[in-house]
Amino acid sequence: MFSLTWMAWTWPTAAFFIVIALLITTMILLERKYPGGSPRRGVFGLDTTRGDRLFISLLSAAIIHLAWLGIIGTPLWGALIISLLFAAFVFKFV
Amino acid sequence: MINRTHNEKAWLLVLPVVILVAFNAVIPLMTVVNYSFQETFGNNQFFWEGVKWYEQVLNSERFHQALGRQIFFTATILIIEIPLGIAIALCMPKKGIGVSICLVLMALPLLIPWNVVGAMWNIFALPDIGLLGRMINGLGIDYNFTQQPIAAWLTVVLMDVWHWTSLVVLLCYAGLCAIPDAYYQAARIDGANRWQIFRFIQLPKLKRVLIIAVLLRFMDSFMIYTEPFVLTGGGPGNTTTFLSIDLAKIALGQFDLGPAAAMSLIYFIMILLFCWVFYTLMMRDESEQ
């Protein structure tokens, strides 16, 4: 029987990857509905598409969480709120 | 009006590469993420630890020191290899038999396996039997890379420059060969000197290959493991223990898979961030021009 024990899955990490997979699926569906990736030049002068904005949001979220953990420590709710706010800013203005 | 036909079956053509990437990148990455939140003592038994390993790595003096050494090493080799690579490419002949000879000579270091490069330089730089080591000591300079941190650093940097400058040279040479003669003719008509031709024609035209060269050299040097490990083993002491060597010590030497996984993800995010910022800035600069 094919076993995935060695991958050491847990519900929190599985949930994390499910969210990432759902975000990518949403991007695919949005691209089918509104083709072209809605390119624009945002406040930082960067030419971004919808996918770029998702990438920036995810990378920023990772860095915000690590910075929070390194400087303040647990719990990470503050980092999560900042990440969500920053993602909203990126999708609206960047 | 033209009606475009969409054939979604074409996506099946990318399926093999998707499967390949899934097996060699995505699944191992997912496993590392899983390990980074758990503790294990072997036998496939894992215990949830939350973000403890991340907190431990981020606040660890050992990690800060290895990161500092890594940044210093990467900055040093980029400062040396990029200008040196451009200079050598500019000196290489553009036609004749010399082209083939130069290209073969330049490609040689790149063809040597990394562990062999480390072993070669280890023997080459040994103070008692190595050609380089004996020569430097013969000049009256006390040199022993196995005991002196500065000598170890110089040897590691020299080895990397010898091994990888060729890559920058070959990329720049390809970029230089792609510049049409019309640009040089126009420059000659305008009376441009050698420096002006380099500054206003060759350098702007090399920008794209230089982006690739800097990105490749940054990523490779930031992840360097085999050559310094074979040459110095991270010593003397910890003076040439870079991030990847430290990571291997934690993961394989101490079998601390959780902290090692957390460290490797932090390491990955740093590389990703730098590459994205660098690429975005360079491309923005180019689109503005």
Tab-separated table of C-alpha atoms in Angstrom:
chain	number	residue	atom	x	y	z
A	1	MET	CA	0.000	0.000	0.000
A	2	PHE	CA	1.291	3.477	-0.927
A	3	SER	CA	2.085	5.295	2.295
A	4	LEU	CA	2.633	8.995	2.922
A	5	THR	CA	3.780	8.603	6.529
A	6	TRP	CA	7.278	9.821	5.657
A	7	MET	CA	5.795	13.165	4.582
A	8	ALA	CA	4.617	13.701	8.162
A	9	TRP	CA	1.315	15.357	7.252
A	10	THR	CA	-0.609	17.254	9.890
A	11	TRP	CA	-3.939	19.044	9.609
A	12	PRO	CA	-2.491	22.565	9.991
A	13	THR	CA	0.128	22.046	7.246
A	14	ALA	CA	-2.426	20.286	5.025
A	15	ALA	CA	-4.789	23.243	5.519
A	16	PHE	CA	-1.973	25.607	4.521
A	17	PHE	CA	-1.364	23.750	1.259
A	18	ILE	CA	-5.105	23.448	0.580
A	19	VAL	CA	-5.405	27.249	0.896
A	20	ILE	CA	-2.487	27.709	-1.532
A	21	ALA	CA	-4.071	25.232	-3.981
A	22	LEU	CA	-7.425	27.032	-3.699
A	23	LEU	CA	-5.760	30.385	-4.362
A	24	ILE	CA	-4.089	29.009	-7.494
A	25	THR	CA	-7.391	27.464	-8.637
A	26	THR	CA	-9.118	30.828	-8.102
A	27	MET	CA	-6.431	32.461	-10.229
A	28	ILE	CA	-7.035	29.923	-13.017
A	29	LEU	CA	-10.802	30.514	-12.876
A	30	LEU	CA	-10.347	34.291	-12.860
A	31	GLU	CA	-8.010	34.016	-15.833
A	32	ARG	CA	-10.616	32.023	-17.745
A	33	LYS	CA	-13.302	34.565	-16.940
A	34	TYR	CA	-11.177	37.704	-17.393
A	35	PRO	CA	-8.272	36.707	-19.675
A	36	GLY	CA	-5.083	38.745	-19.828
A	37	GLY	CA	-4.224	38.832	-16.112
A	38	SER	CA	-5.495	42.437	-15.727
A	39	PRO	CA	-2.065	44.056	-16.054
A	40	ARG	CA	-1.504	47.518	-14.591
A	41	ARG	CA	1.135	49.848	-13.212
A	42	GLY	CA	0.636	50.337	-9.501
A	43	VAL	CA	1.798	52.752	-6.831
A	44	PHE	CA	5.348	51.382	-6.728
A	45	GLY	CA	5.694	51.807	-10.496
A	46	LEU	CA	5.697	48.045	-11.006
A	47	ASP	CA	3.960	46.406	-13.962
A	48	THR	CA	2.020	43.572	-12.350
A	49	THR	CA	-0.577	41.000	-13.346
A	50	ARG	CA	-3.035	39.269	-11.055
A	51	GLY	CA	-0.578	36.372	-10.569
A	52	ASP	CA	2.262	38.770	-9.705
A	53	ARG	CA	0.083	40.409	-7.087
A	54	LEU	CA	-0.697	37.018	-5.516
A	55	PHE	CA	3.009	36.130	-5.512
A	56	ILE	CA	3.925	39.465	-3.869
A	57	SER	CA	1.188	38.955	-1.255
A	58	LEU	CA	2.314	35.404	-0.405
A	59	LEU	CA	6.011	36.287	-0.258
A	60	SER	CA	5.254	39.341	1.884
A	61	ALA	CA	3.105	37.224	4.189
A	62	ALA	CA	5.995	34.792	4.696
A	63	ILE	CA	8.419	37.627	5.461
A	64	ILE	CA	5.981	39.447	7.776
A	65	HIS	CA	5.393	36.230	9.746
A	66	LEU	CA	9.123	35.494	10.021
A	67	ALA	CA	9.906	39.069	11.042
A	68	TRP	CA	7.131	38.999	13.649
A	69	LEU	CA	8.409	35.690	15.006
A	70	GLY	CA	12.010	36.928	15.130
A	71	ILE	CA	11.207	40.295	16.732
A	72	ILE	CA	8.060	39.762	18.810
A	73	GLY	CA	7.470	35.982	18.986
A	74	THR	CA	4.255	34.034	19.367
A	75	PRO	CA	1.250	34.298	18.936
A	76	LEU	CA	1.189	35.219	15.265
A	77	TRP	CA	-2.271	36.803	15.014
A	78	GLY	CA	-0.776	40.255	14.605
A	79	ALA	CA	1.379	39.044	11.702
A	80	LEU	CA	-1.648	37.395	10.093
A	81	ILE	CA	-3.696	40.609	10.295
A	82	ILE	CA	-0.834	42.702	8.874
A	83	SER	CA	-0.348	40.144	6.065
A	84	LEU	CA	-4.041	40.209	5.134
A	85	LEU	CA	-4.110	44.006	5.182
A	86	PHE	CA	-0.967	44.144	3.064
A	87	ALA	CA	-2.421	41.596	0.607
A	88	ALA	CA	-5.551	43.763	0.277
A	89	PHE	CA	-3.311	46.793	-0.356
A	90	VAL	CA	-1.316	44.872	-2.986
A	91	PHE	CA	-4.420	43.693	-4.837
A	92	LYS	CA	-5.947	47.179	-4.736
A	93	PHE	CA	-2.991	49.478	-5.408
A	94	VAL	CA	0.148	47.598	-6.546
B	1	MET	CA	-13.491	40.070	-36.851
B	2	ILE	CA	-11.348	36.983	-36.286
B	3	ASN	CA	-12.766	34.184	-34.149
B	4	ARG	CA	-9.940	32.538	-32.236
B	5	THR	CA	-10.182	28.837	-31.570
B	6	HIS	CA	-9.012	27.695	-28.147
B	7	ASN	CA	-7.735	24.151	-27.891
B	8	GLU	CA	-7.298	23.324	-24.227
B	9	LYS	CA	-5.817	19.905	-25.059
B	10	ALA	CA	-2.495	21.641	-25.580
B	11	TRP	CA	-2.190	21.874	-21.787
B	12	LEU	CA	-1.619	18.097	-21.771
B	13	LEU	CA	1.753	18.784	-23.380
B	14	VAL	CA	2.974	20.426	-20.164
B	15	LEU	CA	1.791	17.516	-18.052
B	16	PRO	CA	5.170	15.646	-18.097
B	17	VAL	CA	7.051	18.666	-16.771
B	18	VAL	CA	4.362	19.282	-14.150
B	19	ILE	CA	4.759	15.691	-12.909
B	20	LEU	CA	8.546	16.002	-12.942
B	21	VAL	CA	8.503	19.279	-10.991
B	22	ALA	CA	5.965	17.809	-8.564
B	23	PHE	CA	8.260	14.891	-7.757
B	24	ASN	CA	11.554	16.734	-7.573
B	25	ALA	CA	10.434	20.053	-6.088
B	26	VAL	CA	6.869	20.345	-4.805
B	27	ILE	CA	6.639	17.093	-2.830
B	28	PRO	CA	10.057	17.533	-1.137
B	29	LEU	CA	9.145	21.155	-0.359
B	30	MET	CA	5.843	20.079	1.198
B	31	THR	CA	7.721	17.493	3.271
B	32	VAL	CA	10.175	20.122	4.483
B	33	VAL	CA	7.264	22.377	5.487
B	34	ASN	CA	5.731	19.464	7.403
B	35	TYR	CA	9.016	18.622	9.152
B	36	SER	CA	9.577	22.264	10.122
B	37	PHE	CA	6.605	22.173	12.506
B	38	GLN	CA	7.436	18.850	14.127
B	39	GLU	CA	10.019	16.944	16.131
B	40	THR	CA	11.129	13.446	15.233
B	41	PHE	CA	13.365	10.840	16.827
B	42	GLY	CA	13.263	8.566	13.782
B	43	ASN	CA	11.059	5.598	12.949
B	44	ASN	CA	8.586	7.930	11.163
B	45	GLN	CA	7.224	9.232	14.454
B	46	PHE	CA	6.535	12.950	14.593
B	47	PHE	CA	5.414	15.287	17.369
B	48	TRP	CA	3.793	18.665	16.733
B	49	GLU	CA	5.934	21.629	17.878
B	50	GLY	CA	4.273	24.580	16.152
B	51	VAL	CA	6.555	27.476	15.209
B	52	LYS	CA	9.133	26.645	17.895
B	53	TRP	CA	11.891	25.746	15.414
B	54	TYR	CA	11.408	28.949	13.449
B	55	GLU	CA	11.655	31.005	16.624
B	56	GLN	CA	14.751	29.073	17.686
B	57	VAL	CA	16.504	29.495	14.316
B	58	LEU	CA	15.602	33.196	13.979
B	59	ASN	CA	17.015	33.947	17.433
B	60	SER	CA	20.056	31.695	17.145
B	61	GLU	CA	23.494	33.304	17.252
B	62	ARG	CA	24.863	30.410	15.184
B	63	PHE	CA	22.361	31.127	12.377
B	64	HIS	CA	23.131	34.869	12.444
B	65	GLN	CA	26.862	34.198	12.162
B	66	ALA	CA	26.464	31.690	9.315
B	67	LEU	CA	24.153	34.158	7.521
B	68	GLY	CA	26.676	36.965	7.979
B	69	ARG	CA	29.472	34.817	6.534
B	70	GLN	CA	27.227	33.772	3.675
B	71	ILE	CA	26.266	37.360	2.776
B	72	PHE	CA	29.905	38.466	2.960
B	73	PHE	CA	31.034	35.568	0.769
B	74	THR	CA	28.310	36.163	-1.843
B	75	ALA	CA	28.975	39.916	-1.964
B	76	THR	CA	32.731	39.311	-2.298
B	77	ILE	CA	32.488	36.861	-5.168
B	78	LEU	CA	29.885	38.978	-7.007
B	79	ILE	CA	32.099	42.074	-6.703
B	80	ILE	CA	35.032	40.109	-8.134
B	81	GLU	CA	33.414	37.781	-10.674
B	82	ILE	CA	31.066	40.145	-12.499
B	83	PRO	CA	33.612	42.877	-13.443
B	84	LEU	CA	36.304	40.252	-14.072
B	85	GLY	CA	33.952	38.250	-16.300
B	86	ILE	CA	33.050	41.358	-18.318
B	87	ALA	CA	36.732	42.319	-18.650
B	88	ILE	CA	37.764	38.862	-19.874
B	89	ALA	CA	34.836	38.706	-22.311
B	90	LEU	CA	35.860	42.092	-23.724
B	91	CYS	CA	39.421	40.809	-24.254
B	92	MET	CA	38.359	37.623	-26.017
B	93	PRO	CA	38.790	37.493	-29.815
B	94	LYS	CA	35.646	37.814	-31.941
B	95	LYS	CA	36.862	35.703	-34.871
B	96	GLY	CA	39.580	33.281	-35.877
B	97	ILE	CA	41.050	30.196	-34.237
B	98	GLY	CA	41.442	32.097	-30.968
B	99	VAL	CA	37.660	32.002	-30.426
B	100	SER	CA	37.515	28.205	-30.148
B	101	ILE	CA	40.618	28.046	-27.954
B	102	CYS	CA	39.290	30.718	-25.586
B	103	LEU	CA	35.837	29.135	-25.404
B	104	VAL	CA	37.267	25.694	-24.580
B	105	LEU	CA	39.601	27.163	-21.949
B	106	MET	CA	36.741	29.122	-20.417
B	107	ALA	CA	34.413	26.117	-20.378
B	108	LEU	CA	36.944	23.792	-18.699
B	109	PRO	CA	36.433	24.889	-15.061
B	110	LEU	CA	32.674	24.581	-15.519
B	111	LEU	CA	32.993	20.949	-16.603
B	112	ILE	CA	34.782	19.827	-13.449
B	113	PRO	CA	32.526	18.306	-10.756
B	114	TRP	CA	32.198	20.461	-7.656
B	115	ASN	CA	33.722	17.940	-5.239
B	116	VAL	CA	36.702	17.518	-7.576
B	117	VAL	CA	37.197	21.305	-7.595
B	118	GLY	CA	37.266	21.263	-3.788
B	119	ALA	CA	39.711	18.338	-3.693
B	120	MET	CA	41.931	19.925	-6.370
B	121	TRP	CA	42.177	23.205	-4.502
B	122	ASN	CA	42.701	21.417	-1.210
B	123	ILE	CA	45.808	19.705	-2.566
B	124	PHE	CA	46.861	22.763	-4.601
B	125	ALA	CA	46.759	25.057	-1.556
B	126	LEU	CA	48.256	22.752	1.092
B	127	PRO	CA	51.188	24.613	2.679
B	128	ASP	CA	53.581	21.644	2.704
B	129	ILE	CA	52.917	19.828	-0.597
B	130	GLY	CA	50.592	22.078	-2.643
B	131	LEU	CA	51.957	24.155	-5.498
B	132	LEU	CA	50.128	27.317	-4.420
B	133	GLY	CA	50.775	26.804	-0.716
B	134	ARG	CA	54.489	26.178	-1.151
B	135	MET	CA	54.826	29.073	-3.574
B	136	ILE	CA	53.179	31.575	-1.200
B	137	ASN	CA	55.237	30.303	1.743
B	138	GLY	CA	58.328	30.443	-0.497
B	139	LEU	CA	57.665	34.163	-0.941
B	140	GLY	CA	58.023	34.558	2.804
B	141	ILE	CA	54.285	34.907	3.507
B	142	ASP	CA	52.988	32.690	6.287
B	143	TYR	CA	50.084	30.871	4.619
B	144	ASN	CA	48.198	27.856	5.948
B	145	PHE	CA	44.522	27.664	5.017
B	146	THR	CA	43.931	24.773	7.406
B	147	GLN	CA	44.800	26.930	10.424
B	148	GLN	CA	44.424	30.598	9.453
B	149	PRO	CA	40.876	31.988	8.977
B	150	ILE	CA	41.970	34.731	6.540
B	151	ALA	CA	43.975	32.267	4.441
B	152	ALA	CA	40.977	29.891	4.414
B	153	TRP	CA	38.683	32.692	3.252
B	154	LEU	CA	41.085	33.814	0.544
B	155	THR	CA	41.440	30.250	-0.705
B	156	VAL	CA	37.668	29.665	-0.792
B	157	VAL	CA	37.092	32.955	-2.638
B	158	LEU	CA	39.932	32.263	-5.069
B	159	MET	CA	38.573	28.781	-5.751
B	160	ASP	CA	35.092	30.128	-6.443
B	161	VAL	CA	36.454	32.854	-8.719
B	162	TRP	CA	38.478	30.258	-10.638
B	163	HIS	CA	35.495	27.925	-10.916
B	164	TRP	CA	32.689	30.313	-11.783
B	165	THR	CA	34.059	33.438	-13.475
B	166	SER	CA	33.956	31.425	-16.708
B	167	LEU	CA	30.179	31.331	-16.543
B	168	VAL	CA	30.014	35.136	-16.434
B	169	VAL	CA	32.590	35.312	-19.235
B	170	LEU	CA	30.631	32.981	-21.515
B	171	LEU	CA	27.352	34.797	-20.883
B	172	CYS	CA	28.938	38.210	-21.491
B	173	TYR	CA	30.760	36.953	-24.561
B	174	ALA	CA	27.468	35.692	-26.028
B	175	GLY	CA	25.917	39.088	-25.253
B	176	LEU	CA	28.802	40.964	-26.873
B	177	CYS	CA	28.666	38.798	-30.010
B	178	ALA	CA	24.957	39.599	-30.354
B	179	ILE	CA	25.572	43.365	-30.671
B	180	PRO	CA	25.146	44.335	-34.370
B	181	ASP	CA	28.153	45.927	-36.097
B	182	ALA	CA	26.011	48.955	-37.003
B	183	TYR	CA	26.302	50.196	-33.392
B	184	TYR	CA	30.094	50.133	-33.535
B	185	GLN	CA	30.115	51.819	-36.947
B	186	ALA	CA	27.863	54.600	-35.637
B	187	ALA	CA	30.144	54.994	-32.606
B	188	ARG	CA	33.218	55.258	-34.824
B	189	ILE	CA	31.509	57.912	-36.969
B	190	ASP	CA	30.707	59.866	-33.788
B	191	GLY	CA	34.335	59.561	-32.683
B	192	ALA	CA	33.566	57.591	-29.529
B	193	ASN	CA	36.552	56.264	-27.601
B	194	ARG	CA	36.895	52.733	-26.150
B	195	TRP	CA	35.401	53.702	-22.780
B	196	GLN	CA	32.421	55.466	-24.386
B	197	ILE	CA	31.717	52.415	-26.593
B	198	PHE	CA	31.749	50.234	-23.490
B	199	ARG	CA	29.678	52.606	-21.375
B	200	PHE	CA	26.997	53.567	-23.909
B	201	ILE	CA	26.820	50.565	-26.255
B	202	GLN	CA	28.224	47.368	-24.782
B	203	LEU	CA	27.156	47.725	-21.166
B	204	PRO	CA	23.488	48.599	-21.917
B	205	LYS	CA	23.332	45.757	-24.436
B	206	LEU	CA	24.791	43.360	-21.869
B	207	LYS	CA	22.163	44.254	-19.293
B	208	ARG	CA	19.943	41.225	-19.850
B	209	VAL	CA	22.777	38.698	-19.733
B	210	LEU	CA	24.211	40.456	-16.699
B	211	ILE	CA	20.868	40.083	-14.912
B	212	ILE	CA	20.999	36.362	-15.615
B	213	ALA	CA	24.676	36.179	-14.613
B	214	VAL	CA	24.151	38.018	-11.320
B	215	LEU	CA	21.047	35.974	-10.483
B	216	LEU	CA	22.758	32.657	-11.261
B	217	ARG	CA	25.905	33.576	-9.371
B	218	PHE	CA	23.920	34.949	-6.453
B	219	MET	CA	21.806	31.805	-6.134
B	220	ASP	CA	24.737	29.427	-6.608
B	221	SER	CA	27.046	31.248	-4.219
B	222	PHE	CA	24.321	31.682	-1.618
B	223	MET	CA	23.721	27.923	-1.699
B	224	ILE	CA	27.395	26.920	-2.006
B	225	TYR	CA	28.180	23.703	-0.174
B	226	THR	CA	30.397	21.125	-1.852
B	227	GLU	CA	33.517	23.118	-2.729
B	228	PRO	CA	34.118	24.822	0.662
B	229	PHE	CA	33.078	21.666	2.491
B	230	VAL	CA	35.695	19.589	0.651
B	231	LEU	CA	38.315	22.362	0.840
B	232	THR	CA	38.045	23.489	4.458
B	233	GLY	CA	35.221	21.450	6.020
B	234	GLY	CA	33.815	24.766	7.269
B	235	GLY	CA	36.971	25.552	9.250
B	236	PRO	CA	39.252	26.495	10.773
B	237	GLY	CA	36.740	26.555	13.618
B	238	ASN	CA	33.554	27.809	11.976
B	239	THR	CA	35.133	30.582	9.903
B	240	THR	CA	34.058	29.173	6.522
B	241	THR	CA	30.859	27.509	7.710
B	242	PHE	CA	28.286	28.962	5.356
B	243	LEU	CA	24.534	28.519	5.674
B	244	SER	CA	24.324	25.315	3.655
B	245	ILE	CA	27.212	23.694	5.540
B	246	ASP	CA	25.590	24.668	8.835
B	247	LEU	CA	22.270	23.326	7.567
B	248	ALA	CA	23.843	19.987	6.620
B	249	LYS	CA	25.514	19.783	10.053
B	250	ILE	CA	22.145	20.323	11.767
B	251	ALA	CA	20.178	17.980	9.499
B	252	LEU	CA	22.659	15.159	8.975
B	253	GLY	CA	25.233	15.591	11.750
B	254	GLN	CA	22.822	16.241	14.611
B	255	PHE	CA	19.732	14.700	12.931
B	256	ASP	CA	17.677	17.709	14.066
B	257	LEU	CA	15.239	17.544	11.161
B	258	GLY	CA	12.786	20.087	12.576
B	259	PRO	CA	15.252	22.977	13.087
B	260	ALA	CA	16.987	22.062	9.816
B	261	ALA	CA	13.685	22.178	7.914
B	262	ALA	CA	12.782	25.544	9.478
B	263	MET	CA	16.229	26.906	8.642
B	264	SER	CA	16.058	25.686	5.056
B	265	LEU	CA	12.670	27.375	4.552
B	266	ILE	CA	13.960	30.662	5.975
B	267	TYR	CA	16.968	30.275	3.690
B	268	PHE	CA	14.682	29.592	0.690
B	269	ILE	CA	12.518	32.649	1.391
B	270	MET	CA	15.612	34.880	1.633
B	271	ILE	CA	16.862	33.698	-1.761
B	272	LEU	CA	13.404	34.063	-3.296
B	273	LEU	CA	13.038	37.593	-1.892
B	274	PHE	CA	16.418	38.777	-3.127
B	275	CYS	CA	15.931	37.287	-6.596
B	276	TRP	CA	12.470	38.793	-6.943
B	277	VAL	CA	13.567	42.265	-5.766
B	278	PHE	CA	16.635	42.218	-7.987
B	279	TYR	CA	14.778	40.951	-11.063
B	280	THR	CA	11.890	43.398	-10.575
B	281	LEU	CA	14.203	46.396	-10.130
B	282	MET	CA	16.270	45.493	-13.182
B	283	MET	CA	13.216	44.863	-15.370
B	284	ARG	CA	11.521	48.055	-14.178
B	285	ASP	CA	14.635	49.999	-15.027
B	286	GLU	CA	14.642	48.441	-18.476
B	287	SER	CA	10.943	49.097	-19.187
B	288	GLU	CA	11.408	52.749	-18.137
B	289	GLN	CA	14.264	53.068	-20.622
